[in-house]
Amino acid sequence: RQKYSGNWCCLSLEPPMEVIMISRIDALPHQNFSWVEPYLESPWVQVLGSIAPAFPPPGVDTMDSQEWRHFAAAIVIGAAALAGIGLLAAIAVLVKSCCSCGRRSQARPSTKPLICTASLTMLLAILGMLFYLALGSKGASSASNEFASITKDVKSAQTQGLALGVLGTTISATLNATIPKCPQAYQAELRKVQEPIESYRSTVSDFNHAMEKLPRQLQNVTDLFEVVSETGVFSLSFPLVLSAFCVLAIVFIVCATRGARSSGSCSNVCIRLMGPLLFAPAILVVTGFTAAEFGVGMATASFCKDVDVNALTYIKRYADNTTYEVSQYYINGTGLNPFLDDLQTAQAKLNEISALFDAFGPIIGQECNSPVAVDTLEKSLIATNAPILTVDQLLDAKNIYPYYKTAVHDNACKTLISGVAWLVVFQLVVGLLCLPCLTTMADSFFARWTFWHSSPAARGLIFQELSV
């Protein structure tokens, strides 16, 4: 609404130069992890998507329905299968630690097979952590930026809404203070302007009330995600770290025994004690983490098969009607957006007020002898232009939907699933295959080393080495 030749015109579609948009360009810079996508992400999305059970259809609302029971059973069976494998591996390590059976050889036992297995296990553990941290860092960086950007935009929209409320209060107060100064014949006509002004203020108040909770809720999500991104990525790597610690413990004992040319009796006892005290519990820990991560990955992959429909289904069930309408508008592009509806209503009321002031502006300035009031009303009406344009663009679907797409489609349904899948694979290989084999090899090695060291041939060889 610009005043031109004494006439008030409707709101222009082109924003004025002073309008400064808070856009996604202002967000924190994204780190470039695009090189990992073709090799680390895409294959696992397809694999887990093909084996994941069907997510319960949108019409199923009760958690105890048959569809939900089938879905939960499919997830639990997969996780239980992995848990059973880990339990068998832990039992095997315990049995081996308690039994002293094996081939006794007069030849000096070699450490090469054990060291090679330990090196392979360490390499796989390090690769697993690097793969997962690469994906986790990519997802954490991108999602953190998205949440920070949308929180910033919503806070800016809230600020602009409050500014519209202040301007509405100024317009109402100015007009109410001016009407008594006017001749009686014009007061009734001027009071006709009060109705659209109060309607505008009520609409802006509804908008601000609806927007009041959003920045706080988004900030809570942002804070929570920052905590998870800082601690969760590393905590999920704990099983691989624990496996690597077990490998280092075995290698240290082997190297210390060889370096000191000891009989290996203490090392043999130490390895046998570490079986039930360290190795078996470590295998069980890896098993628990792996089974839980596999279940989460399967459930997430199932949810992501039709993520938009499933997300709207849960929002409709557990959130209020306004949240569902807004989510439907931004996710599917259908329905109405209550926030933008309020904004359009406020804009229509402002246009109505502008049209009324076209007729009554000269009366206020001349008949009411209030040129200051006319100037205040003109400036206040013009000042509403920038906030409305800013809010309209901040809350536009073209600005909001990329946040949702990046956070949900790209991060949760791609990076997260791929990261969990790689983690499960490496934990299975390292914790449930390589580590039990390594502990068994270490136990056999020290049993053979002790037997060989006590043989006459070994005593003669040791004497020759000490003499040299």
Short mmCIF file of C-alpha atoms in Angstrom, two decimals:
data_model
loop_
_atom_site.label_atom_id
_atom_site.label_comp_id
_atom_site.label_asym_id
_atom_site.label_seq_id
_atom_site.Cartn_x
_atom_site.Cartn_y
_atom_site.Cartn_z
CA ARG A 1 0.00 0.00 0.00
CA GLN A 2 1.81 3.07 -1.24
CA LYS A 3 0.26 6.53 -1.19
CA TYR A 4 0.30 8.06 -4.64
CA SER A 5 -1.50 11.32 -5.51
CA GLY A 6 -3.64 11.00 -2.39
CA ASN A 7 -4.84 7.49 -3.24
CA TRP A 8 -4.10 4.27 -1.35
CA CYS A 9 -3.28 1.37 -3.65
CA CYS A 10 -3.34 -2.27 -2.85
CA LEU A 11 -0.31 -4.24 -1.75
CA SER A 12 2.28 -4.55 -4.47
CA LEU A 13 3.51 -8.00 -5.43
CA GLU A 14 7.11 -6.80 -5.68
CA PRO A 15 8.90 -6.48 -2.32
CA PRO A 16 10.53 -3.15 -1.52
CA MET A 17 14.30 -2.91 -1.48
CA GLU A 18 14.43 -2.64 2.31
CA VAL A 19 12.96 -6.12 2.78
CA ILE A 20 15.78 -8.41 3.83
CA MET A 21 14.89 -12.07 3.52
CA ILE A 22 16.27 -14.63 5.92
CA SER A 23 16.92 -17.48 3.51
CA ARG A 24 18.67 -20.77 3.45
CA ILE A 25 21.75 -19.01 2.08
CA ASP A 26 22.30 -17.64 5.59
CA ALA A 27 22.47 -21.16 7.00
CA LEU A 28 25.70 -22.68 8.19
CA PRO A 29 27.82 -23.92 5.27
CA HIS A 30 27.34 -27.56 4.38
CA GLN A 31 30.35 -29.82 4.43
CA ASN A 32 30.86 -31.72 1.18
CA PHE A 33 30.52 -35.46 1.69
CA SER A 34 29.03 -36.20 -1.73
CA TRP A 35 31.85 -38.60 -2.55
CA VAL A 36 30.53 -41.19 -0.10
CA GLU A 37 27.04 -41.42 -1.57
CA PRO A 38 27.49 -43.82 -4.52
CA TYR A 39 29.64 -46.26 -2.54
CA LEU A 40 28.41 -46.15 1.05
CA GLU A 41 24.77 -45.07 0.96
CA SER A 42 22.81 -46.14 -2.09
CA PRO A 43 23.44 -49.93 -2.00
CA TRP A 44 22.29 -50.36 1.59
CA VAL A 45 19.15 -48.30 1.04
CA GLN A 46 18.09 -50.74 -1.67
CA VAL A 47 19.08 -53.86 0.30
CA LEU A 48 17.35 -52.91 3.55
CA GLY A 49 14.37 -51.56 1.65
CA SER A 50 13.92 -54.93 -0.06
CA ILE A 51 14.17 -57.07 3.09
CA ALA A 52 12.36 -54.74 5.50
CA PRO A 53 8.82 -55.83 6.42
CA ALA A 54 5.87 -53.81 5.21
CA PHE A 55 5.04 -50.92 7.50
CA PRO A 56 1.45 -51.07 8.86
CA PRO A 57 -0.91 -49.24 6.48
CA PRO A 58 -2.20 -45.74 7.31
CA GLY A 59 -5.63 -47.05 8.27
CA VAL A 60 -4.22 -49.15 11.13
CA ASP A 61 -4.43 -47.00 14.24
CA THR A 62 -4.21 -49.47 17.13
CA MET A 63 -0.77 -50.68 18.15
CA ASP A 64 -2.15 -54.12 19.12
CA SER A 65 -3.66 -54.81 15.68
CA GLN A 66 -2.63 -57.83 13.62
CA GLU A 67 -0.60 -55.72 11.18
CA TRP A 68 1.45 -54.22 13.99
CA ARG A 69 2.02 -57.63 15.57
CA HIS A 70 3.30 -59.02 12.26
CA PHE A 71 5.54 -56.00 11.79
CA ALA A 72 7.01 -56.23 15.29
CA ALA A 73 7.49 -59.99 14.94
CA ALA A 74 9.46 -59.56 11.71
CA ILE A 75 11.75 -56.98 13.34
CA VAL A 76 12.23 -59.05 16.51
CA ILE A 77 12.98 -62.26 14.57
CA GLY A 78 15.80 -60.59 12.65
CA ALA A 79 17.28 -59.06 15.78
CA ALA A 80 16.87 -62.33 17.71
CA ALA A 81 18.72 -64.24 14.97
CA LEU A 82 21.72 -61.95 15.35
CA ALA A 83 21.50 -62.20 19.13
CA GLY A 84 21.50 -66.00 18.87
CA ILE A 85 24.64 -65.97 16.74
CA GLY A 86 26.39 -63.72 19.24
CA LEU A 87 25.30 -65.87 22.16
CA LEU A 88 26.70 -68.98 20.50
CA ALA A 89 29.98 -67.17 19.84
CA ALA A 90 30.24 -66.11 23.50
CA ILE A 91 29.49 -69.64 24.68
CA ALA A 92 32.17 -71.00 22.36
CA VAL A 93 34.72 -68.60 23.84
CA LEU A 94 33.74 -69.61 27.38
CA VAL A 95 33.98 -73.31 26.57
CA LYS A 96 37.37 -72.84 24.95
CA SER A 97 38.61 -70.90 27.98
CA CYS A 98 37.58 -73.73 30.30
CA CYS A 99 38.95 -76.58 28.20
CA SER A 100 42.60 -77.38 27.72
CA CYS A 101 42.46 -79.54 24.67
CA GLY A 102 44.38 -79.30 21.47
CA ARG A 103 47.26 -80.64 19.49
CA ARG A 104 50.63 -80.74 21.27
CA SER A 105 53.57 -80.20 18.93
CA GLN A 106 57.32 -80.31 19.51
CA ALA A 107 57.77 -77.53 16.96
CA ARG A 108 57.95 -73.97 18.09
CA PRO A 109 54.48 -72.35 17.64
CA SER A 110 54.40 -69.43 15.25
CA THR A 111 52.78 -66.12 16.06
CA LYS A 112 52.28 -65.19 12.42
CA PRO A 113 48.72 -66.56 12.06
CA LEU A 114 47.64 -64.86 15.27
CA ILE A 115 49.28 -61.53 14.39
CA CYS A 116 47.80 -61.61 10.88
CA THR A 117 44.32 -62.31 12.26
CA ALA A 118 44.72 -59.55 14.84
CA SER A 119 45.87 -57.10 12.15
CA LEU A 120 42.91 -57.99 9.94
CA THR A 121 40.51 -57.56 12.86
CA MET A 122 41.99 -54.18 13.76
CA LEU A 123 41.82 -53.06 10.13
CA LEU A 124 38.16 -54.03 9.86
CA ALA A 125 37.35 -52.31 13.17
CA ILE A 126 39.05 -49.10 12.04
CA LEU A 127 37.34 -49.24 8.63
CA GLY A 128 33.97 -49.79 10.30
CA MET A 129 34.43 -46.75 12.53
CA LEU A 130 35.66 -44.61 9.63
CA PHE A 131 32.76 -45.64 7.39
CA TYR A 132 30.18 -44.98 10.07
CA LEU A 133 31.77 -41.71 11.22
CA ALA A 134 31.92 -40.51 7.61
CA LEU A 135 28.22 -41.15 7.14
CA GLY A 136 27.37 -39.90 10.63
CA SER A 137 29.31 -36.68 10.12
CA LYS A 138 27.61 -36.11 6.79
CA GLY A 139 24.16 -36.64 8.26
CA ALA A 140 24.89 -34.71 11.44
CA SER A 141 26.33 -31.72 9.59
CA SER A 142 23.49 -31.53 7.06
CA ALA A 143 20.66 -32.13 9.52
CA SER A 144 22.09 -29.68 12.03
CA ASN A 145 22.22 -26.99 9.35
CA GLU A 146 18.65 -27.74 8.26
CA PHE A 147 17.26 -27.52 11.78
CA ALA A 148 19.24 -24.35 12.50
CA SER A 149 17.99 -22.75 9.27
CA ILE A 150 14.33 -23.58 9.74
CA THR A 151 14.47 -22.43 13.38
CA LYS A 152 15.99 -19.15 12.25
CA ASP A 153 13.34 -18.67 9.58
CA VAL A 154 10.48 -19.44 11.95
CA LYS A 155 11.89 -17.06 14.57
CA SER A 156 12.15 -14.37 11.92
CA ALA A 157 8.54 -15.00 10.86
CA GLN A 158 7.48 -14.76 14.49
CA THR A 159 9.34 -11.46 14.85
CA GLN A 160 7.63 -10.08 11.78
CA GLY A 161 4.25 -11.22 13.13
CA LEU A 162 4.88 -9.36 16.37
CA ALA A 163 5.81 -6.28 14.34
CA LEU A 164 2.47 -6.54 12.51
CA GLY A 165 0.73 -6.69 15.87
CA VAL A 166 2.50 -3.57 17.09
CA LEU A 167 1.58 -1.70 13.91
CA GLY A 168 -2.04 -2.79 14.30
CA THR A 169 -2.06 -1.48 17.87
CA THR A 170 -0.58 1.83 16.68
CA ILE A 171 -3.23 2.21 13.95
CA SER A 172 -6.05 1.39 16.36
CA ALA A 173 -4.79 3.70 19.10
CA THR A 174 -4.23 6.57 16.67
CA LEU A 175 -7.71 6.28 15.19
CA ASN A 176 -9.39 5.92 18.60
CA ALA A 177 -7.61 9.03 19.83
CA THR A 178 -8.56 10.98 16.70
CA ILE A 179 -12.29 10.20 16.44
CA PRO A 180 -13.34 12.33 19.49
CA LYS A 181 -11.62 15.31 17.88
CA CYS A 182 -13.79 15.07 14.78
CA PRO A 183 -17.18 16.73 14.26
CA GLN A 184 -20.10 14.62 15.40
CA ALA A 185 -21.26 14.17 11.81
CA TYR A 186 -18.05 12.33 10.87
CA GLN A 187 -17.50 10.25 14.00
CA ALA A 188 -20.05 7.59 13.05
CA GLU A 189 -18.47 7.25 9.62
CA LEU A 190 -14.96 6.99 11.04
CA ARG A 191 -16.03 4.28 13.47
CA LYS A 192 -16.71 2.10 10.45
CA VAL A 193 -12.94 1.88 10.06
CA GLN A 194 -12.56 0.44 13.55
CA GLU A 195 -14.20 -2.88 12.64
CA PRO A 196 -11.64 -3.98 9.98
CA ILE A 197 -8.81 -2.68 12.18
CA GLU A 198 -9.92 -4.81 15.14
CA SER A 199 -10.50 -7.75 12.82
CA TYR A 200 -6.96 -7.31 11.51
CA ARG A 201 -5.57 -7.19 15.04
CA SER A 202 -7.51 -10.33 15.99
CA THR A 203 -6.19 -12.20 12.94
CA VAL A 204 -2.60 -11.15 13.67
CA SER A 205 -3.08 -12.17 17.30
CA ASP A 206 -4.23 -15.63 16.19
CA PHE A 207 -1.21 -15.90 13.92
CA ASN A 208 1.18 -14.91 16.70
CA HIS A 209 -0.47 -17.29 19.14
CA ALA A 210 -0.13 -20.18 16.70
CA MET A 211 3.50 -19.26 15.99
CA GLU A 212 4.38 -18.83 19.66
CA LYS A 213 5.15 -22.51 20.30
CA LEU A 214 6.98 -23.30 17.07
CA PRO A 215 10.37 -21.62 17.69
CA ARG A 216 10.64 -23.17 21.15
CA GLN A 217 9.72 -26.63 19.86
CA LEU A 218 12.14 -26.37 16.95
CA GLN A 219 14.88 -25.10 19.21
CA ASN A 220 14.36 -28.07 21.53
CA VAL A 221 14.66 -30.41 18.56
CA THR A 222 17.77 -28.58 17.39
CA ASP A 223 19.38 -28.79 20.84
CA LEU A 224 18.51 -32.46 21.13
CA PHE A 225 19.89 -33.22 17.70
CA GLU A 226 23.13 -31.39 18.51
CA VAL A 227 23.57 -33.54 21.61
CA VAL A 228 22.83 -36.70 19.63
CA SER A 229 25.12 -35.68 16.79
CA GLU A 230 27.97 -35.01 19.21
CA THR A 231 27.60 -38.11 21.38
CA GLY A 232 25.44 -40.61 19.50
CA VAL A 233 27.75 -41.03 16.51
CA PHE A 234 30.66 -41.97 18.76
CA SER A 235 28.70 -43.99 21.30
CA LEU A 236 27.37 -46.29 18.56
CA SER A 237 30.98 -47.05 17.64
CA PHE A 238 31.62 -48.37 21.17
CA PRO A 239 31.31 -52.08 20.17
CA LEU A 240 34.04 -51.68 17.56
CA VAL A 241 36.21 -49.79 20.04
CA LEU A 242 35.68 -52.55 22.61
CA SER A 243 36.60 -55.19 20.03
CA ALA A 244 39.73 -53.27 19.11
CA PHE A 245 40.69 -53.09 22.79
CA CYS A 246 40.37 -56.87 23.09
CA VAL A 247 42.57 -57.32 20.03
CA LEU A 248 45.22 -54.99 21.44
CA ALA A 249 45.16 -56.86 24.76
CA ILE A 250 45.82 -60.18 22.99
CA VAL A 251 48.59 -58.72 20.83
CA PHE A 252 50.23 -57.11 23.86
CA ILE A 253 50.29 -60.39 25.80
CA VAL A 254 51.68 -62.29 22.80
CA CYS A 255 54.41 -59.73 22.14
CA ALA A 256 55.33 -59.53 25.83
CA THR A 257 55.61 -63.33 26.05
CA ARG A 258 57.76 -63.59 22.93
CA GLY A 259 59.91 -60.61 23.86
CA ALA A 260 60.63 -61.85 27.38
CA ARG A 261 61.15 -65.46 26.18
CA SER A 262 59.04 -66.56 29.14
CA SER A 263 57.46 -69.95 29.57
CA GLY A 264 54.01 -68.50 28.85
CA SER A 265 52.41 -69.99 31.96
CA CYS A 266 51.27 -66.63 33.30
CA SER A 267 50.17 -65.52 29.84
CA ASN A 268 48.19 -68.73 29.39
CA VAL A 269 46.42 -68.19 32.70
CA CYS A 270 45.79 -64.53 31.84
CA ILE A 271 44.26 -65.37 28.46
CA ARG A 272 42.03 -68.02 30.05
CA LEU A 273 40.85 -65.56 32.71
CA MET A 274 40.20 -62.88 30.13
CA GLY A 275 37.90 -65.27 28.27
CA PRO A 276 35.01 -65.12 30.78
CA LEU A 277 35.96 -61.71 32.18
CA LEU A 278 36.57 -59.70 29.00
CA PHE A 279 36.19 -61.54 25.69
CA ALA A 280 32.82 -63.23 26.25
CA PRO A 281 31.22 -60.08 27.78
CA ALA A 282 32.63 -58.02 24.92
CA ILE A 283 31.04 -60.40 22.40
CA LEU A 284 27.71 -60.14 24.25
CA VAL A 285 27.94 -56.32 24.25
CA VAL A 286 28.65 -56.29 20.52
CA THR A 287 25.75 -58.69 20.03
CA GLY A 288 23.32 -56.49 21.95
CA PHE A 289 24.33 -53.35 20.07
CA THR A 290 24.24 -55.12 16.71
CA ALA A 291 20.81 -56.67 17.29
CA ALA A 292 19.35 -53.35 18.45
CA GLU A 293 20.86 -51.42 15.55
CA PHE A 294 19.64 -54.01 13.07
CA GLY A 295 16.11 -53.74 14.46
CA VAL A 296 16.20 -49.94 14.28
CA GLY A 297 17.56 -50.05 10.75
CA MET A 298 14.85 -52.46 9.60
CA ALA A 299 12.07 -50.41 11.19
CA THR A 300 13.44 -47.18 9.71
CA ALA A 301 13.80 -48.75 6.26
CA SER A 302 10.22 -49.98 6.46
CA PHE A 303 8.97 -46.55 7.52
CA CYS A 304 10.93 -44.90 4.71
CA LYS A 305 9.36 -47.02 1.97
CA ASP A 306 6.54 -44.46 1.97
CA VAL A 307 7.88 -41.89 4.37
CA ASP A 308 5.52 -39.03 3.47
CA VAL A 309 2.36 -41.07 4.01
CA ASN A 310 3.66 -42.66 7.20
CA ALA A 311 4.84 -39.35 8.61
CA LEU A 312 1.45 -37.72 7.99
CA THR A 313 -0.31 -40.72 9.51
CA TYR A 314 1.58 -40.39 12.77
CA ILE A 315 1.25 -36.63 12.83
CA LYS A 316 -2.51 -36.93 12.38
CA ARG A 317 -2.74 -39.48 15.18
CA TYR A 318 -0.51 -37.87 17.81
CA ALA A 319 -0.52 -34.12 16.99
CA ASP A 320 -3.23 -31.49 16.95
CA ASN A 321 -5.26 -30.61 13.87
CA THR A 322 -3.30 -27.43 13.11
CA THR A 323 0.01 -29.30 13.08
CA TYR A 324 -1.46 -31.93 10.78
CA GLU A 325 -2.83 -29.33 8.34
CA VAL A 326 0.49 -27.50 8.23
CA SER A 327 2.42 -30.78 7.75
CA GLN A 328 0.08 -31.89 4.99
CA TYR A 329 0.49 -28.56 3.24
CA TYR A 330 4.30 -28.66 3.32
CA ILE A 331 4.80 -32.41 2.73
CA ASN A 332 2.12 -33.17 0.12
CA GLY A 333 1.40 -29.67 -1.12
CA THR A 334 -2.30 -30.19 -0.45
CA GLY A 335 -4.80 -28.66 1.93
CA LEU A 336 -4.58 -25.29 3.63
CA ASN A 337 -1.89 -23.65 5.70
CA PRO A 338 -3.47 -21.95 8.75
CA PHE A 339 -0.49 -19.63 9.07
CA LEU A 340 -0.72 -18.39 5.50
CA ASP A 341 -4.53 -18.25 5.77
CA ASP A 342 -4.18 -15.85 8.70
CA LEU A 343 -1.63 -13.86 6.75
CA GLN A 344 -3.93 -13.58 3.73
CA THR A 345 -6.83 -12.56 5.95
CA ALA A 346 -4.70 -9.87 7.57
CA GLN A 347 -3.62 -8.64 4.15
CA ALA A 348 -7.26 -8.46 2.99
CA LYS A 349 -8.18 -6.46 6.07
CA LEU A 350 -5.30 -4.07 5.48
CA ASN A 351 -6.45 -3.53 1.91
CA GLU A 352 -9.95 -2.83 3.23
CA ILE A 353 -8.54 -0.36 5.75
CA SER A 354 -6.51 1.30 2.98
CA ALA A 355 -9.64 1.69 0.84
CA LEU A 356 -11.51 3.27 3.76
CA PHE A 357 -8.66 5.70 4.37
CA ASP A 358 -8.81 6.72 0.73
CA ALA A 359 -12.21 8.16 1.59
CA PHE A 360 -11.67 9.32 5.18
CA GLY A 361 -8.00 10.38 5.09
CA PRO A 362 -8.80 13.95 3.98
CA ILE A 363 -11.55 14.19 6.61
CA ILE A 364 -9.14 13.23 9.40
CA GLY A 365 -6.58 15.76 8.21
CA GLN A 366 -8.94 18.68 7.53
CA GLU A 367 -12.19 18.27 9.43
CA CYS A 368 -10.61 16.65 12.49
CA ASN A 369 -7.58 18.92 12.29
CA SER A 370 -5.23 15.97 12.88
CA PRO A 371 -2.49 16.01 10.23
CA VAL A 372 -0.14 14.20 12.65
CA ALA A 373 -2.63 11.34 12.94
CA VAL A 374 -2.85 11.12 9.15
CA ASP A 375 0.93 10.93 8.90
CA THR A 376 1.08 8.24 11.62
CA LEU A 377 -1.62 6.17 9.95
CA GLU A 378 0.06 6.46 6.55
CA LYS A 379 3.45 5.39 7.88
CA SER A 380 1.97 2.51 9.87
CA LEU A 381 0.04 1.16 6.90
CA ILE A 382 3.08 1.39 4.63
CA ALA A 383 5.22 -0.26 7.31
CA THR A 384 3.04 -3.39 7.23
CA ASN A 385 4.18 -4.08 3.68
CA ALA A 386 7.62 -5.49 4.48
CA PRO A 387 6.61 -7.84 7.36
CA ILE A 388 3.79 -9.40 5.36
CA LEU A 389 6.05 -10.01 2.37
CA THR A 390 8.79 -11.41 4.61
CA VAL A 391 6.48 -13.82 6.45
CA ASP A 392 4.86 -14.90 3.19
CA GLN A 393 8.21 -15.89 1.70
CA LEU A 394 9.60 -17.42 4.90
CA LEU A 395 6.56 -19.69 5.29
CA ASP A 396 6.22 -20.46 1.60
CA ALA A 397 6.41 -24.17 0.70
CA LYS A 398 9.34 -23.47 -1.63
CA ASN A 399 11.35 -22.37 1.40
CA ILE A 400 10.14 -24.98 3.92
CA TYR A 401 9.98 -28.18 1.85
CA PRO A 402 13.76 -28.36 1.12
CA TYR A 403 14.33 -28.53 4.88
CA TYR A 404 11.99 -31.51 5.15
CA LYS A 405 13.43 -33.24 2.10
CA THR A 406 17.01 -32.92 3.30
CA ALA A 407 16.30 -33.89 6.90
CA VAL A 408 13.92 -36.80 6.22
CA HIS A 409 14.45 -38.12 2.68
CA ASP A 410 18.21 -37.55 2.47
CA ASN A 411 19.39 -37.87 6.08
CA ALA A 412 16.97 -40.15 7.95
CA CYS A 413 15.96 -42.38 5.04
CA LYS A 414 19.31 -42.56 3.32
CA THR A 415 22.33 -41.58 5.39
CA LEU A 416 21.01 -42.97 8.68
CA ILE A 417 19.96 -46.31 7.18
CA SER A 418 23.26 -46.70 5.33
CA GLY A 419 25.30 -45.80 8.41
CA VAL A 420 23.44 -48.32 10.58
CA ALA A 421 23.80 -51.00 7.89
CA TRP A 422 27.56 -50.53 7.63
CA LEU A 423 27.84 -50.54 11.40
CA VAL A 424 25.90 -53.82 11.68
CA VAL A 425 28.03 -55.49 9.01
CA PHE A 426 31.37 -54.48 10.51
CA GLN A 427 30.25 -55.34 14.05
CA LEU A 428 29.14 -58.78 12.85
CA VAL A 429 32.44 -59.45 11.12
CA VAL A 430 34.66 -57.97 13.83
CA GLY A 431 32.78 -58.82 17.02
CA LEU A 432 31.04 -62.09 16.17
CA LEU A 433 33.53 -63.66 13.74
CA CYS A 434 37.04 -62.27 13.99
CA LEU A 435 37.16 -61.71 17.76
CA PRO A 436 35.98 -65.23 18.74
CA CYS A 437 38.42 -66.72 16.23
CA LEU A 438 41.24 -64.57 17.58
CA THR A 439 40.55 -65.48 21.22
CA THR A 440 40.47 -69.17 20.27
CA MET A 441 43.74 -68.83 18.38
CA ALA A 442 45.34 -67.01 21.33
CA ASP A 443 44.21 -69.68 23.75
CA SER A 444 45.59 -72.45 21.53
CA PHE A 445 48.81 -70.55 20.93
CA PHE A 446 49.64 -70.14 24.61
CA ALA A 447 48.73 -73.75 25.36
CA ARG A 448 51.14 -74.92 22.63
CA TRP A 449 53.74 -72.34 23.66
CA THR A 450 53.69 -73.55 27.26
CA PHE A 451 53.96 -77.20 26.16
CA TRP A 452 56.77 -76.44 23.73
CA HIS A 453 58.66 -74.31 26.26
CA SER A 454 58.66 -77.18 28.77
CA SER A 455 60.03 -79.70 26.24
CA PRO A 456 63.76 -80.58 26.14
CA ALA A 457 64.09 -79.32 22.58
CA ALA A 458 62.74 -75.97 23.58
CA ARG A 459 65.06 -75.73 26.59
CA GLY A 460 68.04 -76.43 24.37
CA LEU A 461 66.99 -73.82 21.84
CA ILE A 462 66.40 -71.24 24.55
CA PHE A 463 69.85 -71.96 26.04
CA GLN A 464 71.46 -71.44 22.64
CA GLU A 465 69.63 -68.14 22.16
CA LEU A 466 70.65 -66.90 25.60
CA SER A 467 74.27 -67.92 24.95
CA VAL A 468 74.34 -65.96 21.73
#
